[in-house]
XYZ file of C-alpha atoms in Angstrom:
783
model
C 0.000 0.000 0.000
C 1.359 3.378 -0.950
C 2.212 5.959 1.648
C -0.672 8.091 0.545
C -3.070 5.198 1.085
C -1.760 4.669 4.598
C -2.323 8.298 5.422
C -5.908 8.476 4.201
C -6.812 5.272 6.071
C -5.355 6.364 9.410
C -8.776 7.146 10.854
C -10.166 3.855 9.649
C -7.381 1.970 11.391
C -8.075 3.622 14.715
C -11.807 3.022 14.465
C -11.749 -0.601 13.352
C -8.791 -2.270 15.067
C -10.548 -2.653 18.422
C -13.625 -4.216 16.868
C -11.644 -6.546 14.661
C -9.783 -7.904 17.666
C -13.004 -9.539 18.836
C -12.436 -12.124 16.126
C -9.929 -13.668 18.532
C -12.503 -14.205 21.287
C -13.486 -17.633 19.950
C -10.537 -19.673 18.656
C -12.756 -22.252 16.947
C -16.275 -21.502 15.776
C -18.650 -21.975 12.866
C -20.633 -19.270 11.152
C -24.244 -19.783 10.064
C -24.971 -20.221 6.408
C -26.596 -16.875 5.946
C -23.234 -15.264 6.664
C -22.154 -15.400 3.022
C -19.495 -17.963 2.331
C -16.990 -18.106 -0.489
C -17.385 -20.363 -3.509
C -13.731 -21.198 -4.230
C -14.226 -23.177 -7.436
C -14.727 -26.840 -6.719
C -13.427 -28.147 -10.077
C -16.093 -30.853 -9.822
C -16.790 -32.805 -13.037
C -19.756 -31.216 -14.729
C -19.139 -32.249 -18.323
C -22.425 -33.286 -19.977
C -22.329 -36.410 -22.085
C -21.876 -35.710 -25.763
C -20.126 -32.403 -25.158
C -17.777 -31.371 -27.944
C -14.429 -29.695 -27.447
C -13.740 -26.511 -29.396
C -10.053 -25.553 -29.685
C -8.475 -22.409 -31.109
C -4.706 -21.662 -31.153
C -2.004 -20.058 -33.294
C -0.147 -23.373 -33.600
C -1.192 -27.006 -33.112
C 1.420 -29.865 -32.950
C 0.512 -33.573 -32.738
C 3.250 -36.044 -31.648
C 2.290 -39.587 -32.665
C 5.168 -41.215 -30.796
C 4.340 -39.593 -27.418
C 0.598 -39.392 -28.133
C 0.490 -35.751 -27.135
C -1.189 -32.707 -28.623
C 0.377 -29.286 -28.025
C -1.439 -26.013 -28.724
C 0.575 -22.792 -28.588
C -0.244 -19.110 -28.801
C -3.569 -17.574 -27.658
C -5.021 -20.988 -26.823
C -8.769 -21.112 -26.172
C -10.663 -24.266 -25.185
C -14.442 -24.522 -24.696
C -15.639 -27.823 -23.289
C -18.818 -28.654 -21.430
C -19.322 -25.146 -20.069
C -15.655 -24.667 -19.128
C -13.609 -21.989 -20.889
C -9.820 -22.163 -20.696
C -7.385 -19.536 -21.967
C -3.573 -19.990 -21.829
C -0.369 -19.402 -23.764
C 0.248 -23.162 -24.153
C -1.787 -26.309 -23.519
C -0.465 -29.866 -23.768
C -2.795 -32.882 -23.705
C -1.391 -36.388 -22.971
C -3.696 -38.999 -24.510
C -2.111 -41.869 -22.530
C -2.650 -40.316 -19.074
C -5.667 -38.205 -19.898
C -3.982 -35.147 -18.332
C -4.101 -31.595 -19.588
C -1.236 -29.224 -18.750
C -1.612 -25.478 -19.263
C 1.052 -22.788 -18.885
C 1.230 -19.004 -18.980
C -1.464 -16.448 -18.031
C -4.070 -19.118 -17.470
C -7.732 -18.235 -16.942
C -10.285 -20.971 -16.341
C -13.973 -19.985 -16.224
C -16.214 -22.628 -14.667
C -19.868 -23.198 -15.536
C -20.761 -21.526 -12.208
C -19.110 -18.289 -13.366
C -16.138 -18.544 -11.009
C -12.748 -17.654 -12.456
C -9.462 -19.401 -11.644
C -6.103 -17.857 -12.594
C -2.654 -19.441 -12.483
C 0.684 -19.899 -14.164
C 0.655 -23.717 -14.287
C -2.310 -26.093 -14.212
C -2.283 -29.887 -14.348
C -5.881 -31.039 -14.857
C -7.735 -34.226 -15.651
C -9.523 -34.214 -18.997
C -12.902 -33.861 -17.236
C -11.598 -31.030 -15.012
C -12.474 -33.184 -11.943
C -8.990 -33.295 -10.402
C -5.963 -31.156 -10.781
C -3.049 -29.194 -9.403
C -2.448 -25.462 -9.849
C 0.581 -23.303 -9.093
C 0.199 -19.589 -8.195
C -3.564 -19.906 -8.004
C -6.045 -17.031 -7.811
C -9.810 -17.490 -7.501
C -12.553 -14.924 -8.149
C -16.079 -16.039 -7.320
C -19.396 -14.760 -8.595
C -20.011 -12.922 -5.301
C -16.715 -11.010 -5.757
C -14.847 -13.057 -3.152
C -11.140 -13.431 -3.953
C -8.572 -16.026 -2.904
C -4.907 -16.489 -3.757
C -2.554 -19.377 -2.957
C 0.931 -20.572 -3.816
C -0.622 -23.847 -4.982
C -3.928 -25.678 -5.010
C -5.121 -29.200 -5.664
C -8.266 -31.291 -5.652
C -7.988 -34.714 -3.960
C -10.273 -37.624 -3.143
C -12.911 -36.226 -5.490
C -14.297 -34.175 -2.594
C -11.679 -31.768 -1.247
C -10.123 -28.666 -2.739
C -6.961 -27.671 -0.851
C -5.275 -24.277 -1.117
C -1.814 -23.936 0.387
C -0.487 -20.686 1.888
C -3.685 -18.887 0.912
C -5.121 -15.410 1.303
C -8.859 -14.807 1.434
C -10.672 -11.476 1.108
C -13.860 -9.917 -0.224
C -13.296 -6.854 -2.377
C -16.367 -5.493 -4.097
C -14.793 -2.201 -5.304
C -12.013 -4.197 -6.953
C -14.485 -5.260 -9.646
C -14.460 -1.707 -11.007
C -11.204 -0.395 -9.522
C -8.324 -2.911 -9.754
C -6.050 -0.542 -7.787
C -8.322 -0.612 -4.734
C -7.074 -2.623 -1.792
C -9.486 -4.003 0.750
C -9.285 -3.057 4.403
C -8.997 -6.635 5.640
C -7.896 -10.120 4.587
C -7.462 -13.543 6.132
C -4.200 -15.454 5.617
C -4.204 -19.200 6.265
C -1.725 -22.026 6.020
C -4.416 -24.135 4.384
C -7.943 -23.614 3.146
C -9.929 -26.805 2.601
C -13.305 -27.003 0.936
C -15.037 -30.292 1.653
C -17.688 -31.222 -0.890
C -19.171 -33.894 1.370
C -19.627 -31.767 4.516
C -20.238 -28.573 2.485
C -17.801 -26.559 4.588
C -14.803 -24.314 4.051
C -12.108 -24.632 6.674
C -9.354 -22.048 7.226
C -6.502 -23.537 9.243
C -3.924 -21.558 11.228
C -5.450 -18.312 10.024
C -4.486 -14.712 10.756
C -7.000 -11.901 10.435
C -5.197 -8.827 9.105
C -6.197 -5.213 8.610
C -4.068 -2.768 6.605
C -1.482 -5.519 6.332
C -1.111 -5.858 10.107
C -2.147 -9.020 11.988
C -5.016 -8.336 14.384
C -6.145 -11.759 15.531
C -4.917 -15.359 15.315
C -7.592 -17.989 14.688
C -6.453 -21.620 14.856
C -9.470 -22.856 12.906
C -12.260 -20.923 11.205
C -14.985 -22.951 9.505
C -17.844 -21.578 7.424
C -20.480 -23.285 5.284
C -19.867 -23.282 1.558
C -22.140 -21.651 -0.996
C -24.373 -24.739 -1.339
C -25.505 -24.640 2.305
C -28.526 -22.583 3.294
C -28.211 -22.936 7.090
C -25.754 -24.401 9.568
C -25.644 -24.660 13.353
C -23.001 -22.499 14.982
C -22.088 -19.310 16.803
C -22.915 -15.950 15.320
C -20.616 -13.017 15.781
C -21.003 -11.445 19.228
C -23.070 -8.318 19.781
C -22.261 -5.527 22.201
C -24.324 -2.828 23.825
C -24.036 -0.061 26.346
C -26.903 1.769 28.024
C -26.798 4.177 30.919
C -28.608 2.031 33.498
C -27.926 -1.433 32.093
C -24.190 -1.093 31.751
C -22.008 -2.818 29.191
C -23.442 -5.949 27.628
C -22.055 -8.794 25.506
C -24.365 -11.119 23.566
C -23.111 -14.356 22.005
C -25.889 -15.697 19.771
C -25.955 -19.380 18.893
C -27.863 -20.448 15.784
C -29.468 -23.915 15.661
C -30.601 -25.448 12.361
C -33.235 -27.873 13.685
C -34.761 -29.012 10.403
C -35.199 -27.670 6.874
C -38.306 -25.797 8.043
C -37.285 -24.967 11.623
C -34.479 -23.100 13.336
C -33.777 -21.216 16.540
C -31.406 -18.666 18.014
C -30.242 -18.549 21.627
C -28.905 -15.135 22.686
C -27.400 -15.029 26.194
C -26.342 -11.534 27.305
C -24.199 -10.501 30.247
C -24.916 -6.959 31.539
C -22.473 -5.419 33.967
C -25.188 -3.586 35.947
C -28.117 -6.023 35.825
C -26.796 -9.565 35.391
C -27.602 -12.346 32.945
C -30.306 -11.827 30.291
C -31.410 -14.844 28.261
C -33.309 -14.527 24.988
C -34.464 -17.282 22.649
C -36.297 -17.229 19.338
C -37.820 -20.198 17.485
C -38.916 -20.033 13.836
C -41.083 -22.510 11.951
C -41.808 -22.107 8.252
C -44.776 -23.614 6.448
C -45.519 -23.787 2.756
C -47.687 -20.685 3.085
C -46.307 -18.801 6.074
C -44.081 -18.433 9.104
C -44.458 -18.591 12.897
C -41.987 -17.195 15.413
C -41.895 -17.703 19.171
C -39.708 -15.494 21.321
C -38.949 -15.340 25.032
C -36.561 -13.392 27.244
C -35.930 -13.089 30.954
C -33.564 -11.717 33.562
C -33.234 -11.798 37.329
C -32.538 -8.119 37.814
C -29.623 -7.422 40.163
C -29.473 -3.671 40.582
C -32.843 -1.928 40.485
C -31.571 1.051 42.477
C -30.161 2.680 39.337
C -33.674 3.190 37.931
C -35.959 6.126 38.713
C -37.870 5.817 41.967
C -41.533 4.731 41.918
C -41.273 3.175 38.461
C -41.908 -0.431 37.505
C -38.186 -0.747 36.671
C -37.272 0.220 40.209
C -39.879 -2.006 41.881
C -38.888 -5.179 40.053
C -36.013 -6.714 42.038
C -36.666 -10.277 40.953
C -37.439 -11.953 37.666
C -38.558 -9.897 34.663
C -39.415 -11.403 31.320
C -41.632 -11.591 28.265
C -42.967 -13.999 25.660
C -43.933 -12.945 22.139
C -45.112 -14.516 18.911
C -45.672 -13.475 15.319
C -47.381 -15.244 12.457
C -47.784 -14.478 8.766
C -49.760 -16.758 6.460
C -50.968 -16.518 2.880
C -54.225 -18.418 2.472
C -54.084 -17.725 -1.252
C -52.732 -14.873 -3.402
C -55.556 -12.594 -2.186
C -56.104 -13.573 1.436
C -53.737 -13.435 4.405
C -53.895 -13.689 8.168
C -51.440 -13.260 10.993
C -50.695 -11.891 14.435
C -48.090 -10.267 16.642
C -48.530 -10.502 20.405
C -46.402 -9.941 23.495
C -46.957 -10.562 27.214
C -44.626 -9.214 29.928
C -44.170 -9.630 33.655
C -44.361 -5.831 33.934
C -45.183 -2.997 31.600
C -41.670 -1.847 30.685
C -39.364 -4.873 30.474
C -38.870 -4.997 26.689
C -38.305 -1.265 26.405
C -35.903 -1.091 29.327
C -33.756 -3.930 28.010
C -34.020 -2.695 24.412
C -35.254 -5.942 22.891
C -35.097 -5.410 19.155
C -38.535 -5.064 17.585
C -40.305 -5.013 20.951
C -39.051 -1.767 22.494
C -41.487 0.782 21.062
C -43.144 2.996 23.653
C -46.491 1.525 22.589
C -46.350 -2.054 21.346
C -49.385 -2.947 19.239
C -50.634 -6.488 19.793
C -52.908 -7.480 16.942
C -54.407 -10.304 14.939
C -55.718 -9.811 11.431
C -57.460 -11.372 8.440
C -57.329 -9.392 5.207
C -58.274 -9.894 1.599
C -57.957 -7.799 -1.526
C -59.848 -8.453 -4.736
C -60.161 -6.578 -7.978
C -63.125 -4.551 -6.771
C -63.406 -5.213 -3.046
C -61.314 -5.308 0.100
C -61.803 -6.900 3.525
C -59.868 -6.286 6.736
C -60.646 -7.750 10.173
C -58.377 -6.830 13.099
C -58.175 -7.028 16.874
C -55.901 -4.660 18.864
C -54.408 -4.474 22.327
C -52.032 -1.583 23.050
C -49.206 -2.326 25.466
C -47.913 1.018 26.786
C -44.329 0.699 28.015
C -43.937 3.727 30.254
C -42.609 2.395 33.613
C -45.685 3.667 35.459
C -46.043 1.209 38.315
C -49.854 1.678 38.308
C -50.020 0.931 34.594
C -52.597 3.695 34.202
C -51.824 4.629 30.594
C -52.274 1.039 29.405
C -55.561 0.641 31.243
C -56.771 3.788 29.500
C -56.086 2.256 26.098
C -58.971 0.623 24.271
C -59.160 -3.059 23.469
C -60.571 -2.810 19.966
C -61.880 -5.014 17.177
C -62.555 -3.559 13.728
C -63.902 -4.823 10.427
C -63.604 -2.805 7.211
C -65.103 -3.848 3.902
C -65.318 -1.925 0.661
C -67.045 -3.142 -2.471
C -67.234 -1.468 -5.890
C -70.010 -2.791 -8.098
C -68.376 -4.081 -11.308
C -71.233 -3.043 -13.549
C -71.982 0.578 -14.283
C -75.031 1.877 -12.404
C -76.829 4.697 -14.256
C -73.568 5.341 -16.061
C -71.614 5.838 -12.843
C -69.714 3.980 -10.126
C -71.502 2.517 -7.118
C -69.544 1.569 -3.989
C -70.474 0.206 -0.570
C -68.341 0.838 2.550
C -68.906 -1.032 5.825
C -67.205 -0.632 9.188
C -67.802 -2.445 12.468
C -65.933 -1.258 15.565
C -66.072 -2.691 19.067
C -64.336 -0.862 21.941
C -63.736 -1.827 25.577
C -61.765 0.254 28.053
C -60.913 -0.485 31.687
C -60.229 3.090 32.786
C -61.480 6.432 31.481
C -58.916 8.590 29.683
C -59.829 12.128 30.700
C -57.988 15.282 31.665
C -58.430 19.035 32.048
C -56.207 21.408 30.097
C -54.399 24.310 31.694
C -57.145 26.544 30.360
C -59.803 24.616 32.255
C -61.157 22.741 29.211
C -62.184 19.138 29.836
C -61.265 16.491 27.284
C -62.675 12.954 27.372
C -60.399 10.988 25.024
C -61.933 7.677 26.063
C -64.794 6.662 28.324
C -64.826 3.694 30.656
C -66.891 0.766 29.370
C -67.770 -0.637 25.959
C -69.214 0.512 22.646
C -70.086 -1.185 19.354
C -70.837 0.666 16.130
C -72.031 -0.670 12.764
C -71.654 1.751 9.847
C -72.659 1.203 6.231
C -72.498 3.746 3.424
C -73.498 3.612 -0.245
C -71.986 6.134 -2.680
C -72.709 6.771 -6.367
C -70.804 9.182 -8.589
C -70.434 9.827 -12.287
C -68.162 12.098 -14.305
C -69.310 14.248 -17.223
C -67.153 16.342 -19.543
C -69.289 19.070 -21.044
C -68.395 21.057 -24.172
C -65.654 23.539 -23.390
C -63.770 21.190 -21.061
C -65.727 21.635 -17.831
C -65.678 18.415 -15.772
C -68.761 17.778 -13.623
C -69.018 14.974 -11.048
C -72.403 14.549 -9.351
C -72.495 12.414 -6.191
C -75.157 10.765 -4.055
C -74.434 9.032 -0.714
C -76.495 7.418 2.022
C -75.129 6.293 5.379
C -76.533 4.617 8.479
C -75.094 3.856 11.944
C -76.241 1.595 14.767
C -74.623 1.951 18.215
C -74.480 -0.226 21.312
C -73.574 2.013 24.238
C -72.302 0.672 27.546
C -69.915 3.461 28.555
C -70.063 5.565 31.673
C -71.105 9.139 30.857
C -68.371 11.774 31.207
C -68.244 12.639 34.885
C -65.887 12.402 37.845
C -64.024 15.506 38.904
C -64.841 17.291 35.674
C -67.330 19.974 34.785
C -70.626 18.820 33.266
C -70.198 17.908 29.627
C -71.841 20.531 27.439
C -72.676 18.109 24.661
C -75.506 16.274 26.461
C -74.000 12.788 26.231
C -76.464 10.117 25.001
C -77.759 8.183 28.012
C -79.617 5.399 26.192
C -78.038 1.966 25.737
C -78.411 2.162 21.954
C -78.603 4.825 19.270
C -79.040 5.162 15.520
C -78.231 7.914 13.073
C -78.275 8.479 9.316
C -76.952 10.880 6.721
C -77.989 11.612 3.132
C -75.686 13.618 0.873
C -76.084 15.130 -2.576
C -72.978 16.692 -4.033
C -71.544 18.204 -7.184
C -67.929 18.880 -8.108
C -66.896 21.140 -10.977
C -63.354 21.303 -12.328
C -62.133 23.347 -15.282
C -58.595 22.295 -16.303
C -56.705 25.001 -18.188
C -53.529 23.887 -19.954
C -50.927 26.461 -20.912
C -47.759 25.525 -22.785
C -44.628 27.368 -23.822
C -41.559 26.252 -25.715
C -39.969 25.090 -22.476
C -42.756 24.345 -20.002
C -46.280 23.054 -19.365
C -48.681 24.582 -16.831
C -51.974 23.118 -15.632
C -54.399 25.393 -13.745
C -57.443 23.687 -12.290
C -60.130 25.732 -10.511
C -62.265 23.406 -8.362
C -65.613 24.020 -6.706
C -67.658 21.549 -4.658
C -71.003 21.701 -2.878
C -72.478 19.063 -0.583
C -76.065 19.365 0.633
C -77.039 17.247 3.632
C -79.035 17.464 6.874
C -77.531 18.234 10.266
C -75.406 15.604 11.992
C -77.552 13.343 14.167
C -76.543 13.176 17.853
C -73.609 15.518 17.195
C -71.168 15.321 20.102
C -73.457 12.995 22.090
C -71.724 9.741 21.085
C -68.251 8.344 21.906
C -65.520 9.668 19.645
C -62.757 7.079 19.325
C -61.468 7.363 15.743
C -62.136 11.003 14.771
C -60.003 12.729 17.400
C -56.989 13.683 15.328
C -58.091 16.413 12.972
C -55.952 18.904 11.042
C -57.547 21.105 8.398
C -55.094 21.705 5.558
C -54.817 21.572 1.776
C -54.727 17.768 1.729
C -58.315 17.420 2.947
C -59.782 20.649 1.563
C -61.748 18.757 -1.109
C -62.820 15.812 1.066
C -66.565 15.188 1.322
C -66.231 14.330 5.020
C -63.189 15.932 6.599
C -63.369 13.964 9.866
C -60.645 11.321 10.063
C -62.872 8.383 11.087
C -66.417 7.071 11.337
C -67.423 8.297 14.811
C -68.179 11.805 13.597
C -70.081 12.803 10.426
C -69.821 16.176 8.738
C -73.323 17.648 8.529
C -74.992 20.689 6.970
C -74.491 22.182 3.523
C -70.857 22.994 2.762
C -68.969 24.361 -0.229
C -65.248 24.008 -0.960
C -63.465 26.162 -3.520
C -59.842 26.257 -4.531
C -57.224 26.332 -7.244
C -54.735 23.564 -8.015
C -51.616 24.229 -10.118
C -48.907 21.981 -11.552
C -45.958 23.182 -13.610
C -43.373 21.128 -15.496
C -40.262 22.581 -17.152
C -37.984 20.940 -19.695
C -34.956 21.491 -17.451
C -36.500 19.201 -14.801
C -38.051 21.822 -12.504
C -41.421 20.804 -11.043
C -43.868 23.197 -9.349
C -47.082 22.436 -7.444
C -49.556 24.339 -5.298
C -53.089 24.325 -3.885
C -55.006 27.150 -2.249
C -58.601 27.303 -1.106
C -61.295 27.891 1.473
C -64.387 26.097 2.791
C -67.815 27.585 3.612
C -70.699 26.379 5.780
C -73.739 27.452 3.729
C -76.549 26.031 5.844
C -77.461 23.822 8.774
C -75.469 23.176 11.943
C -71.698 23.228 11.572
C -70.402 19.904 12.926
C -67.014 21.451 13.658
C -68.627 24.020 15.951
C -70.725 21.567 18.010
C -69.512 20.301 21.415
C -67.424 17.150 21.282
C -65.899 14.855 23.910
C -62.401 15.748 22.673
C -63.233 19.108 21.070
C -62.269 17.653 17.703
C -63.431 20.663 15.694
C -62.351 23.338 18.149
C -59.808 25.852 16.815
C -59.634 23.782 13.642
C -60.285 26.654 11.248
C -63.627 25.115 10.194
C -65.708 26.072 13.221
C -66.937 29.307 11.594
C -69.129 29.766 8.514
C -66.108 30.872 6.507
C -63.077 28.734 7.175
C -59.480 29.773 7.448
C -57.454 29.828 4.244
C -55.355 26.740 3.551
C -52.661 26.255 0.976
C -49.538 24.398 0.052
C -46.729 24.968 -2.411
C -43.580 23.187 -3.366
C -40.913 22.736 -5.984
C -38.351 20.129 -6.995
C -35.119 21.162 -8.709
C -32.909 18.878 -10.826
C -29.908 19.627 -8.598
C -31.517 17.720 -5.707
C -33.176 20.586 -3.841
C -36.828 20.162 -2.908
C -39.052 22.456 -0.891
C -42.605 22.186 0.375
C -44.702 24.272 2.711
C -48.286 24.215 3.868
C -50.103 26.785 5.946
C -53.422 27.729 7.468
C -54.085 31.463 7.673
C -56.709 33.140 9.807
C -59.697 34.184 7.704
C -59.839 37.653 9.314
C -56.293 38.911 9.735
C -54.278 36.287 7.778
C -52.264 35.448 10.894
C -50.478 32.126 10.765
C -52.457 29.390 12.545
C -50.394 26.407 11.448
C -47.365 25.895 9.235
C -45.344 22.875 8.105
C -42.245 23.568 6.026
C -39.637 21.127 4.724
C -36.420 21.826 2.844
C -34.319 18.956 1.551
C -31.145 18.595 -0.471
C -29.847 15.322 -1.917
C -26.369 15.641 -3.335
C -23.420 13.413 -4.036
C -21.479 14.538 -0.962
C -24.164 16.118 1.210
C -27.765 15.256 2.031
C -29.752 17.273 4.516
C -33.325 18.010 5.539
C -34.960 20.635 7.740
C -38.580 20.404 8.894
C -40.218 23.289 10.735
C -43.659 23.000 12.339
C -45.572 25.777 14.056
C -49.025 25.472 15.611
C -50.821 28.450 17.094
C -52.441 27.990 20.485
C -55.632 25.915 20.491
C -56.919 26.269 24.066
C -60.253 24.545 23.369
C -58.392 21.601 21.837
C -55.899 21.296 24.688
C -52.932 23.256 23.323
C -52.603 26.300 25.555
C -49.773 28.127 23.846
C -48.209 28.190 20.438
C -45.869 25.303 19.766
C -43.027 25.213 17.287
C -40.420 22.583 16.561
C -37.449 22.247 14.262
C -36.226 18.857 13.119
C -33.020 18.470 11.146
C -30.845 15.677 9.920
C -27.855 15.559 7.634
C -25.128 13.336 6.279
C -21.820 14.496 4.817
C -19.583 12.201 2.790
C -16.172 13.701 3.419
C -14.078 10.945 1.805
C -14.506 8.023 -0.564
C -16.239 5.757 1.947
C -16.439 7.972 5.039
C -19.543 9.843 6.203
C -20.648 11.768 9.269
C -24.306 12.111 10.119
C -26.460 13.681 12.750
C -29.996 14.594 13.732
C -31.519 17.131 16.081
C -35.020 17.992 17.268
C -35.377 21.378 18.926
C -38.486 22.456 20.838
C -38.468 26.170 20.114
C -41.263 27.051 22.533
C -39.624 25.344 25.519
C -36.083 26.205 24.395
C -34.851 22.647 24.743
C -33.267 20.029 22.515
C -35.662 17.108 22.880
C -33.624 14.627 20.844
C -30.240 14.579 19.177
C -27.697 12.180 17.808
C -24.398 12.128 15.964
C -22.346 9.430 14.305
C -19.698 8.444 11.812
C -19.669 5.601 9.303
C -17.414 3.849 6.818
C -18.847 1.675 4.048
C -16.975 0.207 1.099
C -19.491 -2.679 0.848
C -16.909 -5.163 2.127
C -16.326 -3.436 5.450
C -19.097 -1.496 7.152
C -18.372 0.464 10.310
C -20.658 2.884 12.152
C -20.532 4.515 15.559
C -23.201 6.822 16.910
C -24.495 8.452 20.073
C -28.149 9.254 20.717
C -29.818 11.201 23.507
C -33.542 11.596 24.127
C -35.293 13.698 26.732
C -38.629 12.103 27.598
C -40.867 14.654 29.288
C -42.757 12.017 31.276
C -39.511 10.798 32.890
C -40.487 7.191 32.215
C -37.594 6.352 29.922
C -35.240 3.875 31.575
C -32.205 4.961 29.564
C -31.745 8.648 28.719
C -28.932 8.071 26.245
C -27.312 5.221 24.402
C -24.500 4.456 22.010
C -24.441 2.024 19.130
C -21.901 0.643 16.728
C -21.624 -1.873 13.940
C -18.652 -3.604 12.333
C -19.372 -5.886 9.402
C -16.940 -7.915 7.306
C -18.625 -9.183 4.164
C -18.800 -12.999 3.969
C -17.411 -13.367 7.511
C -19.870 -11.809 9.933
C -21.374 -8.805 11.652
C -20.480 -7.327 15.055
C -23.045 -4.976 16.644
C -22.988 -2.785 19.703
C -26.447 -1.695 20.801
C -29.196 -0.941 18.312
C -27.619 -0.597 14.877
C -30.652 1.230 13.432
C -28.957 4.577 13.591
C -30.833 7.854 13.563
C -29.016 9.250 10.583
C -30.279 10.315 7.185
C -32.480 8.112 5.002
């Protein structure tokens, strides 16, 4: 390696040497099959019967006395899928041996390439001896040896060999990989399907890092093999340093398992196991983990983490099955000894703040869809009373949509059905700082059946005006077994329905008019589309008197300006006569610039405004739709060919044009730099629960400062509270053969229920050999 190369790799040496030394932790181990293994060119006989030999050379000499044939000068031989190129080839008819010399290249039917200066091969290429051998496999693995031979029809032996994986070398022959393995012997056994490296040295930058007496990996023909995986490492503030040594078990062709014991310096021994069973149409996994916690004093007082001095654990299962190409069912469930075990111990895939347990059955046809689901929300917040989880609903939902295949009165007829069943153990209610009561969920149960029929047809009248009339009819049936809003709260102003059942209906007649105007120039195309809609319907039945479970999250913006019903779910229905007007624009330029925008306003023309009626969660309050004339909403954006994109959306007060809500994003994707900034500002919504204005800035970026080196970072800043709520920074190296990343992440959880306030993570991967991880390797960088 040149001096310049050594200088530019100085940082890489410092970062990777410590991680590479872990290869010496286990002197003898096997890697599982899914750690890619080299195909070193087995030279097995694969000559089909009847194959013909094609020979080309500058000179061909036949010696009758010695029964030899000698080809000289640019020799090329094609035989049974093998292609041999050499300066000279001599074939001995008496021994059946073929000797090649000079710049030899042998391409096998598998695509692997063997290079050498001297080859002594049998005429069926089954056995042979090679001097100064080099091997390049189809997965860009490379090996070199002073000599190689195939013996006993099942072993390929390389003597004094070097093994590496160099993907960039395929396009840049001058590139030198970061690492290589040197071995006294490398033996591929065709019977056991293994590759064995004996007396091996793992080297980085030409310097020995670890000595491995024996390293054995499965060959390319093996899908799975029992053995140790590379160790994983982690460090968290209250868990301490942890080392995991996974052991993979290939039980049967359709079953396997992984045992993952972890030693944590602060908390003791954590055991995790996962079992996988595959069927012809799906997969089941079973997972369990447990620890006898040693040091609970490090956790926050009065939390479930602090109270659990003994055993903590969990069991989980997932299932995914395809009944046929259109139907599928499955589940993912988890049960824990307490409500924060998986999050505290950062179990991969199970450590979300809210883990969603669910089972489902879904189907998708050409003109209909079906989805049946059951939910249980496991809130992992370390609250010893488990209040937040008890406030979550246990829910079952069924959604079905059907589009009649035949035209009905020249238009499209569709039927939408939803069934929702809700049960909650504890009411989810609170009073805002402004003294406004919000009832996000009532104690008890509720069942709702909703069915809606919609017909619409599109007409294009002379002049280009597009008219779409619409008719819709909807009905709801409710079973009500929830406690009315009460307790320490003020009387609910919406007169909650006290009967055990309720029904409601809604009829809608609507018309949409669009007038596309296309303008073109020599270099651009512009589409202007004025849009006007009107929907006539009666007032909403029982407005605000029924539970509101799925229509709580409501944001009025340009994306839902032209929606017939702007509520997000089925529990609320938009009533009264309403009109929506706006202008949509799209511009396309020949140089690759794209423009887009929407602006508009909504008007309540008659009847009771559903967004102004009382609601258990004040869903329409301060939304911009609670008055007869709504706030103005709009969005605009552009995309430039140099990688810059910008988008912004806003809601402006109808009276003074003050900013009520804004979401702005600026992104740049370049060769060296990629970055994104997202700014969100929401004006105070006291009736909705937001007392003061809130604004937040999120940013993330990655900078590629050298060929394979990058730094990345992310930051979330709460402008109103003047605090950084989340940040992270890291560095990575990736040349596809060696992947290294190191990052630090810190999160400030306002409810103080996070077990670990900060964490670090790292990853070190050597292609075809294995992967070493420290902590969660899903870094918070740029995507």
